[in-house]
Amino acid sequence: MCGIVGAVAQRDVAEILLEGLRRLEYRGYDSAGIAIINPEQQINRLRRLGKVQELGNALKETPLTGGTGISHTRWATHGEPSERNAHPHQSADIVVVHNGIIENHELLRNQLRDQGYNFSSDTDTEVMAHLVAELRKQTSSLLEAVQQAVKQLHGAYGAAFIDRTQPDSLVVARSGSPLVIGYGIGENFVGSDPLALLPVTRKFAYLEEGDVAEISRHEVKIFDQNAHPVERKIHESDLSYDASDKGEYRHYMLKEIHEQPRAVTDTMEGRVTQDGVAAEAFGPEAAKLLPGIKSVQIVACGTSYNSGMVARNWIERYAGIPCRVEIASEFRYRHTLVPEDCLFITISQSGETADTLAALRKAKEQGYAASLAICNVAGSSLVRESDLTFMTRAGAEIGVASTKAFTTQLTGLLMLTAVLARNNPQAEDALQKRFADGLHQLPALLKQCLALDSEILKLSQAFADKHHALFLGRGSQHAIAMEGALKLKEISYIHAEAYAAGELKHGPLALIDENMPVVVVAPNNDLLEKLKSNMEEVRARGGQLFVFADEAAGIKPEQGIQVLNVPHMDHLLAPIAYTLPLQLLSYHVAVLKGTDVDQPRNLAKSVTVE
Ligand code: AGP
């Protein structure tokens, strides 16, 4: 998704703005641009289609000087990826960069055309530049013009403006798209993600919905949606400056796959004792709120949705309460009913996914018993707007493909199941100890799974020339098959689908031939024999099976079956552990195919538009 960086400093800010964009590259984009007010009080603007590197090369040829500027990476929504559609957009003295979508852009465009403004791009953003330029004629400052302009904008935006006539400040506005202010010493910054600003500051304040702020070198003035001055809490970030470095790894995704034992350990740190899981891991109010919960509604997107699908199996089986899971983009527009004493859970790596956030806001209006966010980004919108929070401690995830975010979400959801299961009168006696023991064994188990890498690399060669793949699982492993298929399709561009294995004969069996690799997730659980029958259905039709199987499952390699033996484990842990071999499989297939592993085409890390 789009990225914003802005700076007001005494020094030249071009390199700060460019480095900020490099750090946002992982979010996905198609073009980049920068605008700076130079010491002669002129605006210089450079835009390039393609990578930030192209913009960097252009800046080497045409260096921009000046201490006030804004920069942007664009992920096209309105108008094709091109230089003329790249941000910043300019109208006379006003320049803007924008994340999000202006829904009433057609109406505003027509009004502004009637007032004599010419449009040079196909974007919704350009209306913001002309609108503020028009309002600036009637107001005494850029701040006032932006405050007037946002009253006319419908949709989602995080935007930063500069004004040639006010070279010592920039103005930013937030509604639906995150913006964070970075506080330096004698210089201040803005970004759509704190990662962009880590080289220059660790002190951040997140803007709230409707905020407009004026940022100058020595002062940040924030106003709420009613234009009243407000303070927003300044946090000291513990994100590591190096978190976005690849280290010894060829790709961020591979680095992040290997970080999972550590990430899961960190996620449990201080929250899981020998006796069980501390309810306070879910927030100070959790011990009071969770015992009264009689059902659960989970809402999320993509990989985070898949973790919810695993949790449904755990919660219904061990906590003994109904659990529903729904994709956020459907939930937000569907006529939904609120069960009594229902806990509404959102799951999100970024905490800024537009559909998930909208679903949470709808749920709050509908009156669920409480909301819980399972999230990886402190201070994100989901975290701020939920009653309870569980922070996964995965650390910054740079690869677009979610890996350590997913397994830490699952760890949190397993911990939540343990807490909810305390109120289940039917729960087996030793269940709490089983959860605690299992969670403690998890990091070592994940290391064992990572050690299977060279065998997985060999298996991956059979996929590189394929156009389609099927993934099968049953029970909670159906959700892991879904995650395996999502990983393969998003980074290798191989069309991959997941099915609950029992569904095969209801349609997908027609696809099976020798060109259809079929990946099976086969832990040693009560559904194993059923799964073996489904595998026979594939084998009998010439399908090529790649079975990720518990070493105690008794599945042997033979004609048409390749087997990867996964260590024997309590099947409670299997959804988390089996994810790693599937991630490695996708990774190696993508590398063999030569795709852009960390920034797959058309995708964005944080989907802040619906
Ligand atoms: C998965 O690899 C993707 N990155 C994507 O499906 C992602 O999980 C989805 O966009 C939701 O993002 P979130 O967890 O930040 O809400």
XYZ file of C-alpha atoms and ligand atoms in Angstrom:
626
model
C 0.000 0.000 0.000
C 1.043 3.618 -0.316
C 3.637 5.096 2.027
C 4.167 8.652 3.276
C 7.264 10.310 4.709
C 7.580 13.994 5.584
C 10.217 16.096 7.316
C 10.828 19.633 8.567
C 14.472 20.235 9.499
C 17.315 22.699 9.269
C 19.342 20.207 7.230
C 18.548 18.958 3.713
C 15.864 16.306 4.036
C 16.055 14.569 0.624
C 18.097 11.620 1.923
C 15.816 11.236 5.004
C 12.747 11.171 2.747
C 14.356 8.695 0.357
C 15.581 6.363 3.132
C 12.094 6.491 4.661
C 10.637 5.343 1.336
C 13.207 2.513 1.114
C 11.988 1.334 4.497
C 8.396 1.376 3.269
C 9.152 -0.565 0.083
C 8.031 -3.773 1.764
C 4.470 -2.449 1.835
C 4.198 -2.784 -1.946
C 4.059 0.080 -4.476
C 4.433 0.912 -8.148
C 5.923 4.426 -8.247
C 7.644 6.920 -5.979
C 8.013 10.662 -5.684
C 9.353 13.514 -3.608
C 8.783 17.282 -3.294
C 10.971 19.723 -1.369
C 10.795 23.487 -0.796
C 14.283 24.749 -1.654
C 16.119 27.636 0.071
C 14.905 29.997 -2.676
C 11.361 29.097 -1.635
C 10.543 27.147 -4.793
C 8.999 23.717 -4.928
C 11.023 21.011 -6.665
C 9.315 17.744 -7.438
C 10.611 14.432 -8.829
C 8.517 11.348 -9.594
C 9.421 7.992 -11.075
C 7.570 4.866 -12.135
C 9.014 1.696 -10.594
C 11.314 1.173 -7.627
C 12.508 3.742 -5.088
C 15.943 3.088 -6.581
C 14.748 4.829 -9.782
C 13.840 7.882 -7.726
C 17.216 7.638 -5.962
C 18.978 7.636 -9.352
C 16.949 10.659 -10.448
C 17.913 12.473 -7.236
C 21.591 11.784 -7.944
C 21.225 13.463 -11.332
C 19.067 16.290 -9.975
C 19.791 16.752 -6.260
C 17.040 18.524 -4.306
C 18.008 20.794 -1.444
C 15.813 22.170 1.311
C 14.620 21.362 4.818
C 10.866 20.870 4.279
C 9.573 18.082 2.097
C 7.279 15.131 1.560
C 7.719 11.824 -0.260
C 5.506 8.931 -1.257
C 5.335 5.405 -2.599
C 2.111 4.828 -4.572
C 0.088 1.623 -4.913
C -2.337 2.400 -7.715
C -6.051 2.549 -6.978
C -7.341 5.353 -9.261
C -5.325 5.612 -12.465
C -2.698 3.256 -13.847
C 0.816 3.086 -12.380
C 2.674 5.874 -14.244
C 4.811 8.913 -13.578
C 1.918 11.336 -14.125
C -0.194 9.504 -11.564
C 2.650 9.209 -9.046
C 2.532 11.460 -5.972
C 3.234 14.193 -4.920
C 0.480 16.079 -6.756
C 0.711 19.821 -7.091
C -1.648 22.748 -7.553
C 0.197 26.086 -7.720
C 1.879 26.518 -4.307
C 0.302 23.441 -2.712
C 1.730 19.912 -2.905
C 0.185 16.767 -1.414
C 0.922 13.080 -0.848
C -1.979 10.838 0.091
C -2.712 7.292 1.242
C -6.268 5.984 0.947
C -9.187 6.747 -1.360
C -11.249 9.922 -1.752
C -14.692 8.519 -2.526
C -16.311 11.790 -3.685
C -13.414 12.667 -6.001
C -15.654 12.810 -9.118
C -17.948 15.401 -7.597
C -15.032 17.504 -6.329
C -13.208 17.174 -9.658
C -16.232 18.558 -11.519
C -16.604 21.444 -9.076
C -12.911 22.293 -9.289
C -12.924 22.070 -13.117
C -15.795 24.561 -13.112
C -13.600 26.828 -10.978
C -10.891 26.631 -13.643
C -8.541 23.951 -12.326
C -6.885 21.631 -14.852
C -6.150 18.054 -13.890
C -2.923 16.417 -14.973
C -3.489 12.934 -13.520
C -6.210 10.300 -13.227
C -5.901 10.117 -9.457
C -8.407 10.906 -6.737
C -5.542 12.586 -4.861
C -5.159 15.491 -7.252
C -8.521 16.898 -6.136
C -6.973 17.384 -2.677
C -4.199 19.546 -4.102
C -6.606 21.773 -6.050
C -9.151 21.917 -3.229
C -6.556 23.058 -0.696
C -5.083 25.510 -3.228
C -8.546 27.005 -3.718
C -9.280 27.191 0.016
C -5.828 28.621 0.670
C -6.896 31.755 -1.238
C -9.603 32.330 1.361
C -7.667 31.387 4.520
C -4.712 32.728 6.455
C -2.687 29.510 6.694
C -2.171 26.057 5.187
C -3.465 24.575 8.442
C -6.754 26.426 8.126
C -7.083 25.502 4.440
C -6.565 21.797 5.220
C -9.023 21.974 8.126
C -11.615 23.419 5.724
C -10.771 20.912 2.996
C -11.186 17.771 5.109
C -14.777 18.783 5.814
C -15.476 18.216 2.108
C -13.619 14.913 1.744
C -15.391 11.556 1.990
C -13.354 8.395 2.202
C -10.110 7.341 3.789
C -6.985 9.396 3.871
C -3.676 9.993 5.498
C -2.225 13.035 3.765
C 0.690 15.450 4.066
C 0.722 18.925 2.497
C 3.382 21.556 1.933
C 2.845 25.150 0.880
C 5.512 27.143 -0.989
C 4.488 30.282 0.878
C 4.968 28.616 4.308
C 8.327 26.896 3.897
C 8.894 26.106 7.578
C 6.061 23.685 8.223
C 3.955 20.906 6.800
C 0.367 19.975 7.567
C -0.965 16.431 7.874
C -4.470 14.997 8.176
C -5.671 11.560 9.167
C -8.985 9.840 8.586
C -8.895 6.096 8.113
C -5.262 5.797 7.040
C -2.581 5.758 9.729
C -0.106 8.571 10.290
C 2.536 8.823 12.971
C 4.446 11.940 13.984
C 8.130 11.447 14.759
C 9.706 13.846 17.236
C 13.373 14.743 16.689
C 15.632 17.351 18.244
C 15.077 20.614 16.409
C 13.397 18.669 13.592
C 10.163 16.739 13.268
C 8.773 14.135 10.915
C 5.683 12.319 9.747
C 5.285 8.819 8.354
C 2.602 6.286 7.551
C 4.645 3.701 9.476
C 7.179 4.345 12.264
C 9.650 2.023 10.508
C 10.173 4.759 7.920
C 11.419 7.164 10.585
C 13.594 4.884 12.746
C 16.856 6.274 11.372
C 15.906 9.742 12.688
C 13.775 9.222 15.812
C 12.284 6.730 18.230
C 9.657 9.051 19.694
C 6.272 8.680 18.060
C 2.707 9.925 18.496
C -0.088 8.323 16.483
C -2.709 10.684 15.116
C -6.316 9.799 15.910
C -9.208 9.723 13.450
C -10.045 13.248 12.258
C -6.810 14.823 13.537
C -5.065 17.558 11.589
C -1.557 18.601 12.670
C 0.864 21.355 11.816
C 4.467 20.250 12.078
C 7.363 22.671 12.252
C 10.956 22.232 13.411
C 10.349 23.071 17.069
C 6.662 22.414 17.510
C 3.861 19.994 16.638
C 0.320 21.338 17.002
C -2.424 18.716 16.830
C -6.134 19.481 16.427
C -9.014 17.026 16.691
C -11.899 16.746 14.242
C -13.584 19.750 15.869
C -10.390 21.802 15.409
C -9.732 21.813 19.179
C -6.062 21.594 20.176
C -5.272 18.138 21.621
C -2.272 16.219 22.948
C -1.505 12.744 21.616
C 0.615 10.459 23.765
C 4.244 10.207 22.710
C 5.627 6.646 22.815
C 9.260 5.624 22.888
C 9.508 2.843 20.282
C 11.472 -0.326 20.973
C 11.451 -1.291 17.298
C 14.987 -2.097 16.292
C 16.713 0.038 13.695
C 18.059 -3.224 12.266
C 14.692 -4.938 12.211
C 14.434 -4.102 8.551
C 17.860 -5.496 7.631
C 18.087 -8.882 5.980
C 21.228 -9.958 7.823
C 22.662 -13.230 6.514
C 19.438 -14.125 4.684
C 18.743 -13.715 0.995
C 15.196 -12.510 1.603
C 13.274 -10.982 4.499
C 10.772 -13.812 4.217
C 13.454 -16.423 4.867
C 14.816 -14.393 7.772
C 11.336 -14.101 9.232
C 10.628 -17.820 8.799
C 13.787 -18.554 10.802
C 12.875 -16.004 13.474
C 9.759 -17.955 14.457
C 11.142 -19.921 17.429
C 12.366 -16.632 18.900
C 9.170 -14.743 18.028
C 6.988 -17.418 19.647
C 9.210 -17.425 22.757
C 8.918 -13.639 23.009
C 5.151 -13.830 22.560
C 4.864 -16.169 25.567
C 7.480 -14.426 27.710
C 6.096 -13.592 31.174
C 2.630 -14.770 30.126
C 2.894 -18.564 30.378
C 4.028 -20.127 33.656
C 4.384 -23.804 34.551
C 0.776 -23.680 35.782
C -0.845 -22.102 32.782
C -1.535 -18.916 30.881
C -2.008 -15.587 32.684
C -5.327 -14.007 31.670
C -3.655 -10.573 32.022
C -1.792 -11.318 28.781
C -5.020 -10.107 27.123
C -5.144 -6.818 29.027
C -5.774 -5.608 32.569
C -9.546 -6.147 32.252
C -9.270 -9.664 30.804
C -9.461 -11.612 34.071
C -12.752 -9.874 34.805
C -14.255 -9.998 31.281
C -13.259 -13.390 29.862
C -14.994 -15.685 32.388
C -18.382 -14.256 31.360
C -17.860 -14.997 27.646
C -20.295 -17.518 26.158
C -19.357 -17.322 22.472
C -16.705 -15.874 20.172
C -16.842 -14.045 16.814
C -13.509 -13.738 14.995
C -13.034 -11.350 12.053
C -9.867 -10.907 9.982
C -8.408 -10.957 6.451
C -5.981 -13.209 4.567
C -3.461 -15.053 6.679
C -4.922 -13.557 9.839
C -8.295 -15.055 8.858
C -6.609 -18.441 8.514
C -5.342 -18.185 12.078
C -8.924 -17.502 13.155
C -10.041 -20.662 11.355
C -7.535 -22.689 13.380
C -8.714 -21.011 16.577
C -12.328 -21.960 15.879
C -11.356 -25.627 16.200
C -9.409 -25.026 19.405
C -12.035 -22.817 21.076
C -15.003 -25.074 20.324
C -13.127 -28.238 21.272
C -11.309 -27.122 24.417
C -13.192 -24.083 25.700
C -16.526 -25.652 24.791
C -18.104 -22.434 23.493
C -19.348 -21.611 19.964
C -16.905 -19.741 17.757
C -17.656 -18.171 14.367
C -15.039 -16.819 11.978
C -15.672 -14.425 9.110
C -13.704 -12.498 6.508
C -13.770 -8.818 7.511
C -14.823 -7.469 4.098
C -17.927 -9.677 4.263
C -18.714 -9.151 7.926
C -18.686 -5.368 7.672
C -21.450 -5.275 5.053
C -23.496 -8.310 6.080
C -26.578 -8.129 8.260
C -25.129 -9.780 11.359
C -26.696 -10.771 14.661
C -24.972 -10.380 18.010
C -25.024 -13.449 20.253
C -25.304 -12.834 23.988
C -22.012 -12.383 25.895
C -20.014 -12.716 22.695
C -16.329 -11.753 22.543
C -15.500 -9.986 19.260
C -11.919 -10.766 18.189
C -9.987 -9.054 15.408
C -6.695 -10.555 14.257
C -4.219 -8.458 12.306
C -0.483 -8.170 11.878
C -0.601 -4.476 11.010
C -3.596 -3.369 13.051
C -4.480 -1.047 10.163
C -6.286 -3.334 7.692
C -9.210 -1.186 6.538
C -11.838 -3.941 6.426
C -10.864 -5.378 9.816
C -10.951 -1.937 11.396
C -14.372 -1.225 9.865
C -15.628 -4.581 11.176
C -14.449 -3.669 14.690
C -16.217 -0.314 14.514
C -19.406 -2.000 13.360
C -19.125 -4.557 16.189
C -18.721 -1.787 18.749
C -21.888 -0.135 17.486
C -23.697 -3.468 17.606
C -22.823 -3.993 21.255
C -20.684 -7.114 21.651
C -19.714 -7.971 25.221
C -16.091 -6.946 24.609
C -13.581 -6.580 21.787
C -10.128 -8.138 21.699
C -7.400 -7.268 19.154
C -4.641 -9.806 18.478
C -2.085 -7.615 16.807
C 1.619 -7.124 16.121
C 1.810 -3.330 16.008
C 1.569 -1.400 19.266
C -0.331 1.845 18.943
C -2.106 0.741 15.760
C -5.757 1.669 15.230
C -7.079 -1.799 16.118
C -5.120 -1.836 19.361
C -6.224 1.638 20.320
C -9.886 0.980 19.613
C -10.273 -2.439 21.288
C -11.220 -3.162 24.904
C -8.662 -5.953 25.257
C -5.407 -6.484 23.399
C -2.932 -9.269 22.944
C 0.312 -8.056 21.408
C 2.110 -10.688 19.390
C 5.790 -9.968 19.744
C 6.874 -11.064 16.286
C 8.915 -7.901 15.701
C 8.748 -5.991 12.442
C 7.578 -8.223 9.590
C 8.902 -6.855 6.309
C 8.127 -9.621 3.793
C 4.661 -9.118 2.310
C 3.970 -12.802 2.945
C 2.982 -13.179 6.553
C 5.040 -15.827 8.382
C 6.065 -15.076 11.963
C 2.988 -12.884 12.377
C 0.832 -15.958 11.669
C 2.555 -18.350 14.076
C 2.612 -15.764 16.855
C -1.099 -15.106 16.261
C -1.705 -18.848 16.612
C 0.373 -18.884 19.793
C -1.794 -16.084 21.203
C -4.974 -17.861 20.151
C -3.833 -21.103 21.772
C -3.145 -19.120 24.946
C -6.610 -17.557 24.723
C -8.147 -21.016 24.321
C -6.366 -22.087 27.509
C -7.801 -19.112 29.412
C -11.335 -19.652 28.059
C -11.109 -23.402 28.741
C -10.851 -22.715 32.489
C -14.576 -22.043 32.461
C -15.429 -25.236 30.589
C -16.920 -27.737 33.057
C -16.396 -30.519 30.494
C -12.660 -29.850 30.079
C -10.335 -32.772 30.827
C -8.586 -32.493 34.234
C -5.046 -32.094 32.990
C -5.934 -29.706 30.152
C -4.306 -26.588 31.647
C -1.061 -28.474 32.219
C -1.252 -29.835 28.675
C -1.533 -26.292 27.321
C 1.352 -25.040 29.456
C 3.599 -28.005 28.563
C 2.723 -27.729 24.885
C 3.436 -24.003 24.756
C 6.789 -24.504 26.480
C 7.747 -27.211 23.966
C 6.755 -25.106 20.985
C 9.976 -23.128 20.255
C 12.117 -26.300 20.242
C 9.578 -28.040 18.032
C 9.658 -25.149 15.559
C 13.456 -25.423 15.411
C 13.090 -29.110 14.521
C 10.704 -28.163 11.721
C 13.157 -25.583 10.367
C 15.827 -28.296 10.285
C 13.772 -30.030 7.559
C 14.740 -27.236 5.153
C 17.092 -29.206 2.868
C 14.500 -31.971 2.376
C 11.834 -29.358 1.594
C 14.151 -27.717 -0.929
C 14.329 -31.071 -2.787
C 10.528 -31.410 -2.776
C 10.109 -27.856 -4.065
C 11.723 -28.725 -7.424
C 8.638 -30.711 -8.399
C 6.520 -27.533 -8.152
C 8.587 -25.019 -10.087
C 7.144 -25.910 -13.519
C 3.569 -26.450 -12.327
C 0.681 -24.049 -12.879
C -1.658 -25.383 -10.189
C -1.457 -27.117 -6.813
C -3.966 -28.483 -4.314
C -3.559 -28.447 -0.543
C -5.554 -30.836 1.636
C -6.121 -31.066 5.367
C -8.874 -31.939 7.812
C -10.013 -30.273 11.037
C -7.724 -27.465 12.146
C -5.243 -28.586 9.474
C -7.710 -27.537 6.782
C -6.922 -23.962 7.842
C -3.192 -24.770 7.635
C -3.744 -26.136 4.122
C -5.473 -22.799 3.333
C -2.468 -20.937 4.651
C -0.087 -23.179 2.666
C -2.040 -22.501 -0.529
C -2.168 -18.747 0.149
C 1.609 -18.649 0.676
C 2.313 -20.567 -2.526
C 0.007 -18.463 -4.693
C 1.077 -15.079 -3.348
C 4.824 -15.513 -3.724
C 5.254 -18.062 -6.548
C 2.153 -17.071 -8.585
C 1.204 -20.758 -8.873
C -2.553 -21.124 -8.665
C -3.104 -23.016 -5.413
C -6.335 -24.005 -3.678
C -7.003 -25.638 -0.344
C -9.784 -28.090 0.370
C -11.023 -29.900 3.406
C -9.928 -33.352 2.227
C -13.446 -34.759 2.582
C -14.628 -32.309 -0.095
C -12.378 -33.791 -2.792
C -14.940 -36.073 -4.307
C -17.485 -33.265 -4.453
C -15.649 -31.560 -7.305
C -11.903 -30.976 -7.122
C -11.097 -34.650 -7.791
C -11.881 -33.858 -11.444
C -8.688 -31.755 -11.530
C -6.393 -34.585 -10.513
C -3.827 -35.841 -13.015
C -0.042 -36.276 -13.063
C 0.430 -32.488 -13.446
C -1.416 -31.652 -10.254
C 0.795 -31.741 -7.166
C -1.327 -32.372 -4.069
C 0.110 -31.301 -0.718
C -1.374 -33.090 2.290
C -0.982 -31.955 5.898
C -1.141 -35.150 7.961
C -0.482 -34.931 11.686
C -1.169 -37.989 13.823
C -4.663 -37.059 15.004
C -8.097 -38.646 15.124
C -8.741 -37.755 11.468
C -5.623 -39.485 10.122
C -7.376 -42.626 8.845
C -9.999 -40.524 7.058
C -7.218 -38.470 5.504
C -5.418 -41.614 4.310
C -8.579 -42.629 2.436
C -8.680 -39.207 0.764
C -5.022 -39.639 -0.253
C -5.906 -42.960 -1.885
C -8.593 -41.182 -3.917
C -5.883 -38.907 -5.324
C -3.347 -41.691 -5.898
C -5.846 -43.886 -7.723
C -6.219 -41.077 -10.287
C -2.524 -40.538 -10.919
C -2.163 -37.456 -8.687
C 1.251 -36.699 -7.177
C 1.059 -36.572 -3.387
C 3.452 -34.583 -1.199
C 2.576 -35.569 2.334
C 3.802 -33.605 5.347
C 3.223 -36.377 7.885
C 3.836 -37.124 11.539
C 6.721 -39.596 11.694
C 4.425 -41.879 13.726
C 1.612 -41.736 11.157
C 2.941 -44.730 9.229
C 2.746 -43.041 5.816
C 5.546 -44.449 3.635
C 6.973 -43.053 0.409
C 5.986 -45.101 -2.631
C 4.936 -44.605 -6.238
C 3.035 -41.308 -6.386
C 3.717 -40.390 -2.736
C 6.609 -38.320 -1.427
C 6.711 -38.007 2.355
C 8.274 -35.373 4.564
C 8.447 -36.711 8.110
C 7.573 -34.075 10.714
C 8.492 -34.778 14.365
C 5.806 -36.463 16.467
C 3.951 -33.945 18.653
C 0.812 -33.300 20.668
C -1.710 -32.503 17.930
C -2.656 -29.367 19.868
C 0.562 -27.869 18.500
C 0.350 -29.324 14.995
C -1.287 -26.309 13.274
C 1.586 -24.087 14.385
C 4.388 -26.566 13.680
C 3.152 -27.741 10.254
C 2.982 -24.163 9.031
C 6.781 -23.860 8.894
C 7.450 -26.634 6.342
C 4.692 -25.175 4.158
C 6.233 -21.700 4.377
C 9.620 -23.135 3.387
C 8.057 -25.016 0.480
C 6.508 -21.812 -0.910
C 9.709 -19.906 -0.344
C 11.873 -22.386 -2.259
C 9.375 -22.690 -5.119
C 9.295 -18.884 -5.445
C 13.097 -18.665 -5.453
C 13.277 -21.391 -8.128
C 10.741 -19.468 -10.201
C 12.616 -16.196 -9.700
C 9.646 -14.181 -8.450
C 9.943 -11.173 -6.142
C 9.677 -13.067 -2.851
C 9.488 -10.110 -0.483
C 7.357 -7.823 -2.628
C 5.119 -10.000 -4.789
C 3.443 -8.248 -7.698
C 0.175 -6.398 -7.053
C 0.263 -7.002 -3.284
C 0.755 -4.689 -0.346
C 1.888 -5.423 3.187
C -0.677 -3.330 4.935
C -4.038 -3.019 3.155
C -5.323 0.315 4.371
C -7.980 0.708 1.664
C -11.027 -1.512 1.354
C -0.571 -12.916 3.779
O 0.691 -13.384 3.553
C -0.811 -11.496 3.443
N 0.190 -10.621 3.864
C -2.238 -11.034 3.751
O -3.139 -12.055 3.497
C -2.483 -10.474 5.182
O -2.492 -11.493 6.121
C -3.811 -9.707 5.168
O -3.717 -8.636 4.257
C -4.195 -9.194 6.521
O -3.252 -8.293 7.021
P -3.212 -7.941 8.547
O -2.846 -9.192 9.287
O -2.150 -6.873 8.666
O -4.570 -7.460 8.925
